[in-house]
PDB file of C-alpha atoms in Angstrom:
ATOM      1  CA  MET A   1       8.785   2.583 -23.568  1.00 85.00           C
ATOM      2  CA  ILE A   2       9.835   2.218 -19.788  1.00 91.00           C
ATOM      3  CA  GLU A   3      10.070  -1.190 -18.920  1.00 92.00           C
ATOM      4  CA  ALA A   4       9.755  -1.859 -14.545  1.00 93.00           C
ATOM      5  CA  GLU A   5      13.195  -3.056 -13.443  1.00 96.00           C
ATOM      6  CA  TYR A   6      13.130  -6.068 -10.963  1.00 96.00           C
ATOM      7  CA  HIS A   7      15.866  -6.296  -7.851  1.00 97.00           C
ATOM      8  CA  GLU A   8      15.874  -7.546  -4.524  1.00 96.00           C
ATOM      9  CA  PHE A   9      17.136  -5.899  -1.201  1.00 94.00           C
ATOM     10  CA  VAL A  10      18.062  -7.819   1.950  1.00 97.00           C
ATOM     11  CA  ALA A  11      15.429  -6.259   5.001  1.00 97.00           C
ATOM     12  CA  SER A  12      17.764  -6.710   8.739  1.00 95.00           C
ATOM     13  CA  ASP A  13      16.582 -10.377   9.886  1.00 95.00           C
ATOM     14  CA  GLY A  14      18.038 -11.761   6.441  1.00 96.00           C
ATOM     15  CA  ARG A  15      15.041 -12.337   3.935  1.00 96.00           C
ATOM     16  CA  ARG A  16      15.337 -11.149   0.310  1.00 97.00           C
ATOM     17  CA  LEU A  17      12.106  -9.133  -0.352  1.00 98.00           C
ATOM     18  CA  SER A  18      11.393  -7.899  -3.887  1.00 97.00           C
ATOM     19  CA  TRP A  19      10.462  -5.344  -5.722  1.00 97.00           C
ATOM     20  CA  GLN A  20      10.305  -3.182  -8.981  1.00 97.00           C
ATOM     21  CA  ARG A  21      11.077   0.302  -9.932  1.00 97.00           C
ATOM     22  CA  TRP A  22      10.154   2.606 -13.221  1.00 97.00           C
ATOM     23  CA  LEU A  23      13.036   4.468 -13.634  1.00 96.00           C
ATOM     24  CA  PRO A  24      12.729   8.095 -16.138  1.00 95.00           C
ATOM     25  CA  SER A  25      14.764   8.600 -18.687  1.00 91.00           C
ATOM     26  CA  SER A  26      15.207  11.933 -17.769  1.00 88.00           C
ATOM     27  CA  ALA A  27      16.951  12.765 -14.756  1.00 89.00           C
ATOM     28  CA  VAL A  28      14.864  11.659 -11.623  1.00 95.00           C
ATOM     29  CA  ARG A  29      12.713  15.248  -9.924  1.00 96.00           C
ATOM     30  CA  GLY A  30      11.540  12.895  -7.627  1.00 97.00           C
ATOM     31  CA  TYR A  31      11.073   9.595  -5.545  1.00 98.00           C
ATOM     32  CA  VAL A  32       7.849   7.053  -4.994  1.00 98.00           C
ATOM     33  CA  VAL A  33       8.133   4.077  -2.690  1.00 98.00           C
ATOM     34  CA  ALA A  34       4.250   2.342  -3.131  1.00 98.00           C
ATOM     35  CA  LEU A  35       2.758  -0.326  -1.388  1.00 98.00           C
ATOM     36  CA  HIS A  36       0.331  -2.504  -1.870  1.00 97.00           C
ATOM     37  CA  GLY A  37      -2.909  -4.435  -0.562  1.00 97.00           C
ATOM     38  CA  ILE A  38      -3.507  -7.439   0.825  1.00 96.00           C
ATOM     39  CA  GLN A  39      -3.706  -9.258  -1.771  1.00 95.00           C
ATOM     40  CA  SER A  40      -1.848  -8.447  -4.470  1.00 95.00           C
ATOM     41  CA  HIS A  41       2.168  -6.933  -4.985  1.00 95.00           C
ATOM     42  CA  GLY A  42       3.961  -4.143  -7.039  1.00 90.00           C
ATOM     43  CA  GLY A  43       2.940  -5.945 -10.513  1.00 88.00           C
ATOM     44  CA  GLY A  44      -0.714  -4.523 -10.455  1.00 86.00           C
ATOM     45  CA  ASP A  45      -0.187  -0.754 -10.797  1.00 95.00           C
ATOM     46  CA  GLU A  46       1.398  -0.973 -14.240  1.00 94.00           C
ATOM     47  CA  HIS A  47       0.017   1.995 -15.993  1.00 95.00           C
ATOM     48  CA  SER A  48       0.587   4.181 -12.970  1.00 96.00           C
ATOM     49  CA  SER A  49       3.130   3.528 -11.994  1.00 97.00           C
ATOM     50  CA  ARG A  50       4.314   3.819 -15.649  1.00 96.00           C
ATOM     51  CA  ARG A  51       3.055   6.691 -16.158  1.00 96.00           C
ATOM     52  CA  LEU A  52       4.941   8.348 -13.165  1.00 97.00           C
ATOM     53  CA  ALA A  53       8.035   7.554 -14.359  1.00 97.00           C
ATOM     54  CA  GLU A  54       7.124   9.440 -18.014  1.00 96.00           C
ATOM     55  CA  ALA A  55       6.987  12.319 -15.455  1.00 96.00           C
ATOM     56  CA  GLY A  56      10.702  12.212 -14.043  1.00 96.00           C
ATOM     57  CA  PHE A  57       9.261   9.851 -10.832  1.00 97.00           C
ATOM     58  CA  GLU A  58      11.549   7.106  -9.357  1.00 98.00           C
ATOM     59  CA  VAL A  59       9.027   4.037  -9.094  1.00 98.00           C
ATOM     60  CA  CYS A  60       9.282   1.843  -6.677  1.00 98.00           C
ATOM     61  CA  PHE A  61       7.012  -0.416  -5.642  1.00 97.00           C
ATOM     62  CA  LEU A  62       7.329  -2.840  -3.067  1.00 97.00           C
ATOM     63  CA  ASP A  63       6.264  -6.887  -2.533  1.00 97.00           C
ATOM     64  CA  ARG A  64       5.758  -7.169   0.783  1.00 98.00           C
ATOM     65  CA  ARG A  65       7.301 -10.659   2.612  1.00 97.00           C
ATOM     66  CA  GLY A  66       5.265 -13.658   2.129  1.00 97.00           C
ATOM     67  CA  SER A  67       3.361 -11.045  -1.446  1.00 97.00           C
ATOM     68  CA  GLY A  68       4.103 -10.998  -4.839  1.00 96.00           C
ATOM     69  CA  ARG A  69       7.120 -12.600  -6.314  1.00 96.00           C
ATOM     70  CA  ASN A  70       8.468 -13.124  -2.695  1.00 97.00           C
ATOM     71  CA  SER A  71       7.638 -16.813  -2.119  1.00 94.00           C
ATOM     72  CA  GLU A  72       9.080 -17.699   1.175  1.00 95.00           C
ATOM     73  CA  ALA A  73       6.182 -17.550   4.076  1.00 96.00           C
ATOM     74  CA  ARG A  74       4.067 -16.575   1.473  1.00 97.00           C
ATOM     75  CA  GLY A  75       0.952 -14.563   3.609  1.00 97.00           C
ATOM     76  CA  ASP A  76       2.480 -14.108   7.188  1.00 97.00           C
ATOM     77  CA  ALA A  77       4.335 -12.198   8.612  1.00 96.00           C
ATOM     78  CA  ILE A  78       5.169 -12.961  12.352  1.00 93.00           C
ATOM     79  CA  HIS A  79       4.372  -9.235  14.412  1.00 95.00           C
ATOM     80  CA  ALA A  80       3.249  -5.323  12.636  1.00 97.00           C
ATOM     81  CA  ASP A  81       6.182  -3.741  13.671  1.00 97.00           C
ATOM     82  CA  ARG A  82       8.246  -6.067  11.174  1.00 98.00           C
ATOM     83  CA  LEU A  83       6.256  -4.980   7.993  1.00 98.00           C
ATOM     84  CA  VAL A  84       6.763  -1.883   9.486  1.00 98.00           C
ATOM     85  CA  ASN A  85      10.406  -2.436   9.350  1.00 98.00           C
ATOM     86  CA  ASP A  86      10.456  -3.371   6.457  1.00 98.00           C
ATOM     87  CA  VAL A  87       9.119   0.158   4.666  1.00 98.00           C
ATOM     88  CA  ARG A  88      11.377   1.699   6.976  1.00 98.00           C
ATOM     89  CA  GLN A  89      14.715   0.062   5.581  1.00 98.00           C
ATOM     90  CA  PHE A  90      14.163   0.725   1.912  1.00 98.00           C
ATOM     91  CA  LEU A  91      13.228   4.422   2.447  1.00 98.00           C
ATOM     92  CA  VAL A  92      15.894   4.571   4.555  1.00 98.00           C
ATOM     93  CA  ALA A  93      18.035   3.099   1.527  1.00 97.00           C
ATOM     94  CA  THR A  94      15.632   5.368  -1.071  1.00 97.00           C
ATOM     95  CA  ARG A  95      17.177   8.799   0.769  1.00 97.00           C
ATOM     96  CA  SER A  96      20.966   7.481   1.141  1.00 97.00           C
ATOM     97  CA  ARG A  97      20.419   6.931  -2.285  1.00 95.00           C
ATOM     98  CA  ARG A  98      18.279  10.506  -3.531  1.00 96.00           C
ATOM     99  CA  ASP A  99      20.781  12.701  -1.100  1.00 96.00           C
ATOM    100  CA  ARG A 100      23.446  10.689  -3.847  1.00 95.00           C
ATOM    101  CA  ASP A 101      22.143  11.955  -6.646  1.00 94.00           C
ATOM    102  CA  ASN A 102      19.784  13.774  -6.792  1.00 93.00           C
ATOM    103  CA  PRO A 103      19.645  16.171  -3.724  1.00 93.00           C
ATOM    104  CA  GLY A 104      16.441  18.089  -2.184  1.00 90.00           C
ATOM    105  CA  ALA A 105      15.126  15.988  -4.578  1.00 96.00           C
ATOM    106  CA  PRO A 106      11.329  14.390  -1.866  1.00 97.00           C
ATOM    107  CA  VAL A 107      10.345  10.985  -1.167  1.00 98.00           C
ATOM    108  CA  VAL A 108       7.029   9.956  -1.512  1.00 98.00           C
ATOM    109  CA  LEU A 109       5.293   7.752   0.117  1.00 98.00           C
ATOM    110  CA  GLN A 110       2.260   5.440  -2.028  1.00 98.00           C
ATOM    111  CA  ALA A 111       0.251   2.582  -0.846  1.00 98.00           C
ATOM    112  CA  VAL A 112      -3.357   1.584  -1.965  1.00 98.00           C
ATOM    113  CA  SER A 113      -5.047  -0.242   0.050  1.00 97.00           C
ATOM    114  CA  TRP A 114      -4.511  -2.283   2.520  1.00 98.00           C
ATOM    115  CA  GLY A 115      -1.404  -1.217   1.991  1.00 98.00           C
ATOM    116  CA  GLY A 116      -2.425   2.329   3.297  1.00 98.00           C
ATOM    117  CA  LYS A 117      -2.962   1.447   7.012  1.00 98.00           C
ATOM    118  CA  LEU A 118       0.539  -0.012   7.262  1.00 98.00           C
ATOM    119  CA  ALA A 119       1.898   4.016   5.021  1.00 98.00           C
ATOM    120  CA  ALA A 120      -0.277   5.387   7.912  1.00 98.00           C
ATOM    121  CA  ILE A 121       1.968   4.117  10.465  1.00 98.00           C
ATOM    122  CA  VAL A 122       5.259   4.327   9.038  1.00 98.00           C
ATOM    123  CA  ALA A 123       4.653   8.137   7.818  1.00 98.00           C
ATOM    124  CA  SER A 124       4.318   8.529  12.133  1.00 98.00           C
ATOM    125  CA  ARG A 125       7.019   7.108  12.803  1.00 97.00           C
ATOM    126  CA  CYS A 126       9.465   8.225  10.391  1.00 96.00           C
ATOM    127  CA  PRO A 127       8.612  11.684   9.661  1.00 95.00           C
ATOM    128  CA  GLY A 128      11.541  12.400   9.017  1.00 96.00           C
ATOM    129  CA  LEU A 129      12.058   9.325   5.910  1.00 97.00           C
ATOM    130  CA  VAL A 130       8.632  10.883   4.559  1.00 98.00           C
ATOM    131  CA  ASP A 131       8.527  13.903   1.939  1.00 98.00           C
ATOM    132  CA  GLY A 132       4.376  13.544   1.293  1.00 98.00           C
ATOM    133  CA  LEU A 133       1.967  10.146   1.533  1.00 98.00           C
ATOM    134  CA  ALA A 134      -0.111   9.602  -1.160  1.00 98.00           C
ATOM    135  CA  LEU A 135      -3.158   7.015  -0.159  1.00 98.00           C
ATOM    136  CA  LEU A 136      -5.171   5.799  -2.824  1.00 98.00           C
ATOM    137  CA  TYR A 137      -8.044   4.170  -1.161  1.00 98.00           C
ATOM    138  CA  PRO A 138      -6.385   3.350   1.253  1.00 98.00           C
ATOM    139  CA  GLY A 139      -7.535  -0.034   3.802  1.00 97.00           C
ATOM    140  CA  LEU A 140      -7.671   3.022   7.493  1.00 98.00           C
ATOM    141  CA  LYS A 141     -11.005   2.091   7.631  1.00 97.00           C
ATOM    142  CA  SER A 142     -12.964  -1.414   6.381  1.00 95.00           C
ATOM    143  CA  ARG A 143     -16.799  -1.705   5.607  1.00 93.00           C
ATOM    144  CA  ILE A 144     -15.614  -6.017   5.797  1.00 87.00           C
ATOM    145  CA  ARG A 145     -14.422  -6.856   9.464  1.00 85.00           C
ATOM    146  CA  PRO A 146     -14.669  -9.653  10.635  1.00 84.00           C
ATOM    147  CA  GLY A 147     -17.894 -10.796  13.335  1.00 86.00           C
ATOM    148  CA  TRP A 148     -17.073 -11.567  17.010  1.00 87.00           C
ATOM    149  CA  TRP A 149     -16.501 -15.529  15.820  1.00 88.00           C
ATOM    150  CA  ALA A 150     -13.694 -14.106  14.520  1.00 88.00           C
ATOM    151  CA  ARG A 151     -12.275 -12.067  16.565  1.00 89.00           C
ATOM    152  CA  PHE A 152     -12.786 -14.331  19.350  1.00 90.00           C
ATOM    153  CA  ARG A 153     -10.349 -17.215  17.712  1.00 92.00           C
ATOM    154  CA  LEU A 154      -7.691 -14.318  16.786  1.00 90.00           C
ATOM    155  CA  ASP A 155      -7.879 -13.575  20.258  1.00 93.00           C
ATOM    156  CA  LEU A 156      -7.496 -17.221  21.338  1.00 93.00           C
ATOM    157  CA  ALA A 157      -5.428 -17.694  19.094  1.00 91.00           C
ATOM    158  CA  ARG A 158      -2.737 -15.180  20.239  1.00 93.00           C
ATOM    159  CA  ARG A 159      -3.086 -16.155  23.753  1.00 93.00           C
ATOM    160  CA  LEU A 160      -1.991 -19.534  22.686  1.00 93.00           C
ATOM    161  CA  GLU A 161       0.328 -18.537  20.212  1.00 93.00           C
ATOM    162  CA  ILE A 162      -1.278 -20.434  17.638  1.00 92.00           C
ATOM    163  CA  ARG A 163       0.518 -18.084  14.653  1.00 95.00           C
ATOM    164  CA  ASP A 164       0.926 -20.914  11.051  1.00 95.00           C
ATOM    165  CA  LYS A 165      -2.596 -21.793  10.524  1.00 95.00           C
ATOM    166  CA  LEU A 166      -3.722 -20.937   7.035  1.00 95.00           C
ATOM    167  CA  VAL A 167      -6.809 -18.653   6.382  1.00 94.00           C
ATOM    168  CA  ASP A 168      -9.102 -17.526   3.548  1.00 95.00           C
ATOM    169  CA  ILE A 169      -8.993 -13.789   2.328  1.00 94.00           C
ATOM    170  CA  PRO A 170     -12.450 -12.694   2.505  1.00 91.00           C
ATOM    171  CA  LEU A 171     -12.016 -10.958  -1.024  1.00 91.00           C
ATOM    172  CA  GLN A 172     -11.785 -13.659  -3.421  1.00 91.00           C
ATOM    173  CA  ASP A 173     -14.698 -11.951  -5.411  1.00 95.00           C
ATOM    174  CA  PRO A 174     -12.979 -10.480  -8.404  1.00 95.00           C
ATOM    175  CA  ALA A 175     -16.031  -7.724  -8.831  1.00 96.00           C
ATOM    176  CA  LEU A 176     -14.925  -6.350  -5.120  1.00 96.00           C
ATOM    177  CA  PHE A 177     -11.987  -4.830  -6.516  1.00 96.00           C
ATOM    178  CA  THR A 178     -13.503  -3.543 -10.581  1.00 96.00           C
ATOM    179  CA  GLY A 179     -16.093  -3.538 -12.268  1.00 94.00           C
ATOM    180  CA  ASP A 180     -14.540  -4.604 -15.614  1.00 94.00           C
ATOM    181  CA  PRO A 181     -14.453  -7.675 -17.002  1.00 95.00           C
ATOM    182  CA  ASP A 182     -11.552  -8.016 -18.551  1.00 95.00           C
ATOM    183  CA  TRP A 183      -9.459  -6.243 -14.955  1.00 95.00           C
ATOM    184  CA  GLN A 184     -11.933  -9.099 -13.282  1.00 95.00           C
ATOM    185  CA  GLN A 185     -10.481 -12.070 -14.855  1.00 96.00           C
ATOM    186  CA  PHE A 186      -6.568 -10.366 -15.203  1.00 94.00           C
ATOM    187  CA  ILE A 187      -7.079 -10.902 -10.840  1.00 95.00           C
ATOM    188  CA  ARG A 188      -8.711 -14.163 -11.247  1.00 95.00           C
ATOM    189  CA  ASP A 189      -6.169 -15.439 -13.273  1.00 96.00           C
ATOM    190  CA  ASP A 190      -2.822 -13.288 -11.342  1.00 96.00           C
ATOM    191  CA  PRO A 191      -0.345 -15.813 -10.361  1.00 95.00           C
ATOM    192  CA  LEU A 192       0.827 -14.231  -7.830  1.00 96.00           C
ATOM    193  CA  SER A 193      -1.586 -12.388  -6.136  1.00 96.00           C
ATOM    194  CA  LEU A 194      -2.304 -14.371  -2.573  1.00 96.00           C
ATOM    195  CA  HIS A 195      -5.905 -15.761  -1.421  1.00 96.00           C
ATOM    196  CA  GLU A 196      -4.947 -17.164   2.015  1.00 97.00           C
ATOM    197  CA  VAL A 197      -2.916 -15.118   4.722  1.00 97.00           C
ATOM    198  CA  THR A 198      -1.469 -17.293   7.815  1.00 97.00           C
ATOM    199  CA  VAL A 199      -3.624 -16.141  11.737  1.00 96.00           C
ATOM    200  CA  GLY A 200      -0.056 -14.345  12.512  1.00 97.00           C
ATOM    201  CA  PHE A 201      -0.864 -12.182   9.397  1.00 97.00           C
ATOM    202  CA  LEU A 202      -3.687 -11.566  10.084  1.00 96.00           C
ATOM    203  CA  LEU A 203      -3.012 -11.004  14.351  1.00 97.00           C
ATOM    204  CA  ALA A 204      -0.706  -8.277  13.117  1.00 97.00           C
ATOM    205  CA  ASN A 205      -3.262  -6.773  10.884  1.00 97.00           C
ATOM    206  CA  GLN A 206      -4.659  -6.646  13.932  1.00 96.00           C
ATOM    207  CA  ASP A 207      -1.942  -4.543  15.507  1.00 97.00           C
ATOM    208  CA  LEU A 208      -1.442  -2.362  12.376  1.00 97.00           C
ATOM    209  CA  ASP A 209      -5.353  -1.402  13.066  1.00 97.00           C
ATOM    210  CA  GLN A 210      -5.793  -0.684  16.543  1.00 96.00           C
ATOM    211  CA  GLN A 211      -2.491   2.287  15.938  1.00 97.00           C
ATOM    212  CA  VAL A 212      -4.318   3.858  13.004  1.00 97.00           C
ATOM    213  CA  ASP A 213      -6.252   6.310  14.889  1.00 97.00           C
ATOM    214  CA  LEU A 214      -3.648   8.034  16.696  1.00 97.00           C
ATOM    215  CA  ALA A 215      -0.822   7.257  13.711  1.00 97.00           C
ATOM    216  CA  VAL A 216      -2.394   9.795  11.662  1.00 97.00           C
ATOM    217  CA  THR A 217      -2.473  12.607  14.372  1.00 97.00           C
ATOM    218  CA  GLN A 218       0.687  11.897  14.186  1.00 97.00           C
ATOM    219  CA  VAL A 219       1.229  12.533  10.800  1.00 98.00           C
ATOM    220  CA  GLU A 220       2.349  15.890   9.124  1.00 97.00           C
ATOM    221  CA  CYS A 221       4.265  16.159   5.341  1.00 97.00           C
ATOM    222  CA  PRO A 222       1.601  16.960   2.912  1.00 98.00           C
ATOM    223  CA  LEU A 223      -1.103  13.902   1.973  1.00 98.00           C
ATOM    224  CA  LEU A 224      -3.074  12.989  -0.560  1.00 98.00           C
ATOM    225  CA  LEU A 225      -6.243  10.939  -0.340  1.00 98.00           C
ATOM    226  CA  MET A 226      -8.176   9.091  -3.307  1.00 98.00           C
ATOM    227  CA  LEU A 227     -10.657   7.330  -2.431  1.00 98.00           C
ATOM    228  CA  ALA A 228     -13.667   5.477  -5.237  1.00 97.00           C
ATOM    229  CA  GLY A 229     -17.033   6.516  -4.846  1.00 96.00           C
ATOM    230  CA  GLY A 230     -18.410   3.212  -5.439  1.00 96.00           C
ATOM    231  CA  ASP A 231     -16.148   1.457  -3.254  1.00 97.00           C
ATOM    232  CA  ARG A 232     -17.760  -1.938  -1.415  1.00 96.00           C
ATOM    233  CA  ILE A 233     -13.903  -3.100   0.760  1.00 97.00           C
ATOM    234  CA  ILE A 234     -12.853   0.368   1.881  1.00 98.00           C
ATOM    235  CA  ASP A 235     -15.857   2.081   4.686  1.00 98.00           C
ATOM    236  CA  ASN A 236     -15.739   5.358   2.636  1.00 98.00           C
ATOM    237  CA  VAL A 237     -17.824   7.408   5.403  1.00 97.00           C
ATOM    238  CA  ALA A 238     -15.912   6.895   8.583  1.00 97.00           C
ATOM    239  CA  THR A 239     -12.494   6.988   6.160  1.00 98.00           C
ATOM    240  CA  ARG A 240     -13.379  10.762   5.602  1.00 98.00           C
ATOM    241  CA  GLU A 241     -13.502  11.375   9.262  1.00 98.00           C
ATOM    242  CA  LEU A 242     -10.442   9.668   9.938  1.00 97.00           C
ATOM    243  CA  PHE A 243      -8.561  13.112   6.788  1.00 98.00           C
ATOM    244  CA  GLN A 244     -10.002  14.978   9.020  1.00 97.00           C
ATOM    245  CA  ARG A 245      -7.466  14.167  11.694  1.00 97.00           C
ATOM    246  CA  PHE A 246      -4.407  13.595   9.957  1.00 98.00           C
ATOM    247  CA  SER A 247      -2.308  17.004  11.046  1.00 97.00           C
ATOM    248  CA  SER A 248      -1.231  17.164   8.083  1.00 97.00           C
ATOM    249  CA  ASP A 249      -1.407  21.573   6.935  1.00 95.00           C
ATOM    250  CA  GLU A 250      -1.011  20.754   3.717  1.00 96.00           C
ATOM    251  CA  LYS A 251      -4.140  17.669   2.727  1.00 97.00           C
ATOM    252  CA  ARG A 252      -6.076  17.172  -0.563  1.00 98.00           C
ATOM    253  CA  LEU A 253      -8.505  14.772  -0.616  1.00 98.00           C
ATOM    254  CA  LEU A 254     -10.187  13.579  -3.735  1.00 98.00           C
ATOM    255  CA  GLU A 255     -12.757  10.605  -4.804  1.00 97.00           C
ATOM    256  CA  TYR A 256     -13.599   9.293  -8.366  1.00 96.00           C
ATOM    257  CA  ALA A 257     -17.941   9.076  -7.653  1.00 94.00           C
ATOM    258  CA  ASP A 258     -18.877   6.138 -10.546  1.00 92.00           C
ATOM    259  CA  ALA A 259     -14.996   4.495  -9.757  1.00 96.00           C
ATOM    260  CA  GLU A 260     -14.977   0.931  -7.456  1.00 96.00           C
ATOM    261  CA  HIS A 261     -12.400   0.052  -5.436  1.00 97.00           C
ATOM    262  CA  THR A 262      -9.394  -0.104  -7.256  1.00 97.00           C
ATOM    263  CA  LEU A 263      -9.004   2.783  -8.711  1.00 97.00           C
ATOM    264  CA  GLU A 264      -5.823   1.572 -11.708  1.00 96.00           C
ATOM    265  CA  PHE A 265      -9.090  -0.432 -12.992  1.00 96.00           C
ATOM    266  CA  GLU A 266     -11.698   1.853 -13.411  1.00 94.00           C
ATOM    267  CA  SER A 267     -12.251   3.514 -17.128  1.00 89.00           C
ATOM    268  CA  SER A 268     -11.754   6.515 -15.164  1.00 85.00           C
ATOM    269  CA  ARG A 269      -7.965   5.643 -15.150  1.00 92.00           C
ATOM    270  CA  ASP A 270      -6.126   8.329 -16.516  1.00 94.00           C
ATOM    271  CA  ALA A 271      -8.220  10.997 -14.401  1.00 94.00           C
ATOM    272  CA  PHE A 272      -6.672   9.023 -10.704  1.00 95.00           C
ATOM    273  CA  VAL A 273      -3.637   9.499 -12.512  1.00 97.00           C
ATOM    274  CA  ALA A 274      -3.287  13.131 -13.589  1.00 97.00           C
ATOM    275  CA  ASP A 275      -4.616  14.180  -9.706  1.00 98.00           C
ATOM    276  CA  LEU A 276      -2.128  11.847  -8.393  1.00 98.00           C
ATOM    277  CA  LEU A 277       1.028  13.944 -11.217  1.00 97.00           C
ATOM    278  CA  GLY A 278      -0.439  17.509 -10.301  1.00 97.00           C
ATOM    279  CA  TRP A 279      -0.234  16.985  -6.336  1.00 98.00           C
ATOM    280  CA  LEU A 280       3.003  15.474  -6.935  1.00 97.00           C
ATOM    281  CA  GLU A 281       4.464  18.476  -8.627  1.00 95.00           C
ATOM    282  CA  GLN A 282       3.191  19.931  -5.605  1.00 94.00           C
ATOM    283  CA  VAL A 283       5.479  18.737  -2.852  1.00 95.00           C
ATOM    284  CA  ILE A 284       8.209  19.192  -5.640  1.00 92.00           C
ATOM    285  CA  VAL A 285       7.398  23.003  -5.427  1.00 82.00           C
ATOM    286  CA  ASP A 286       6.416  23.239  -1.428  1.00 80.00           C
ATOM    287  CA  ASP A 287       9.700  20.114  -0.358  1.00 71.00           C
TER     288      ASP A 287
END
């Protein structure tokens, strides 16, 4: 059985950041660089990552700075560009390794939940680094939005440069992520899960949200969008509308009617992984 390897890379500001790799036992046919959600980390998508590796894809799952195995400055982000630059730097390193070991193999950027907005912006800014974009129940448009009072306080914090205060992430109920009781317990017990973020992170998130609508019009690589029909976190209606605005000539939208937010934790997960693999196979053919 393919098991995860644990690595670190040094970001351009000197921060050491954790990432996990599922390495195929045979020749690498493609590279998947994956981003996680606001609370989760690279270890939460073990099943799909292993399945992709068994099919010949090297899967590199990054732990966002301040998340997962990254213990320094938990829940914090200096600014939105810092988050974008971390991913860009890792993609550059991945493509360099690809060029050395498997020239011509595609590099796909994959993201789940909150990571979807970050991935879309990276793909729009760095088109030469991404051969395909897979967005799984992405946080491009959320159903859980701050009210006017929260927005007012955030704007005030920006003006006063209040950045270090910790704020609860408004997704504490595991039932929002899955209807499966065992996976709900897994979420409750996960020691690497993030429950608080700084005001600085919320400001970075706000800046990313303001960039999403324009960013999608600048994404031209092959695109896959997967939605969970029973999602209570993602605004599927608004996300479908946004899907139409991506500039990609090749784009595919799949929706799993009975699934809740985290497809990885649903009983139908083998179906979504099979569909993801089918799309990746097409990226290899078209690349």
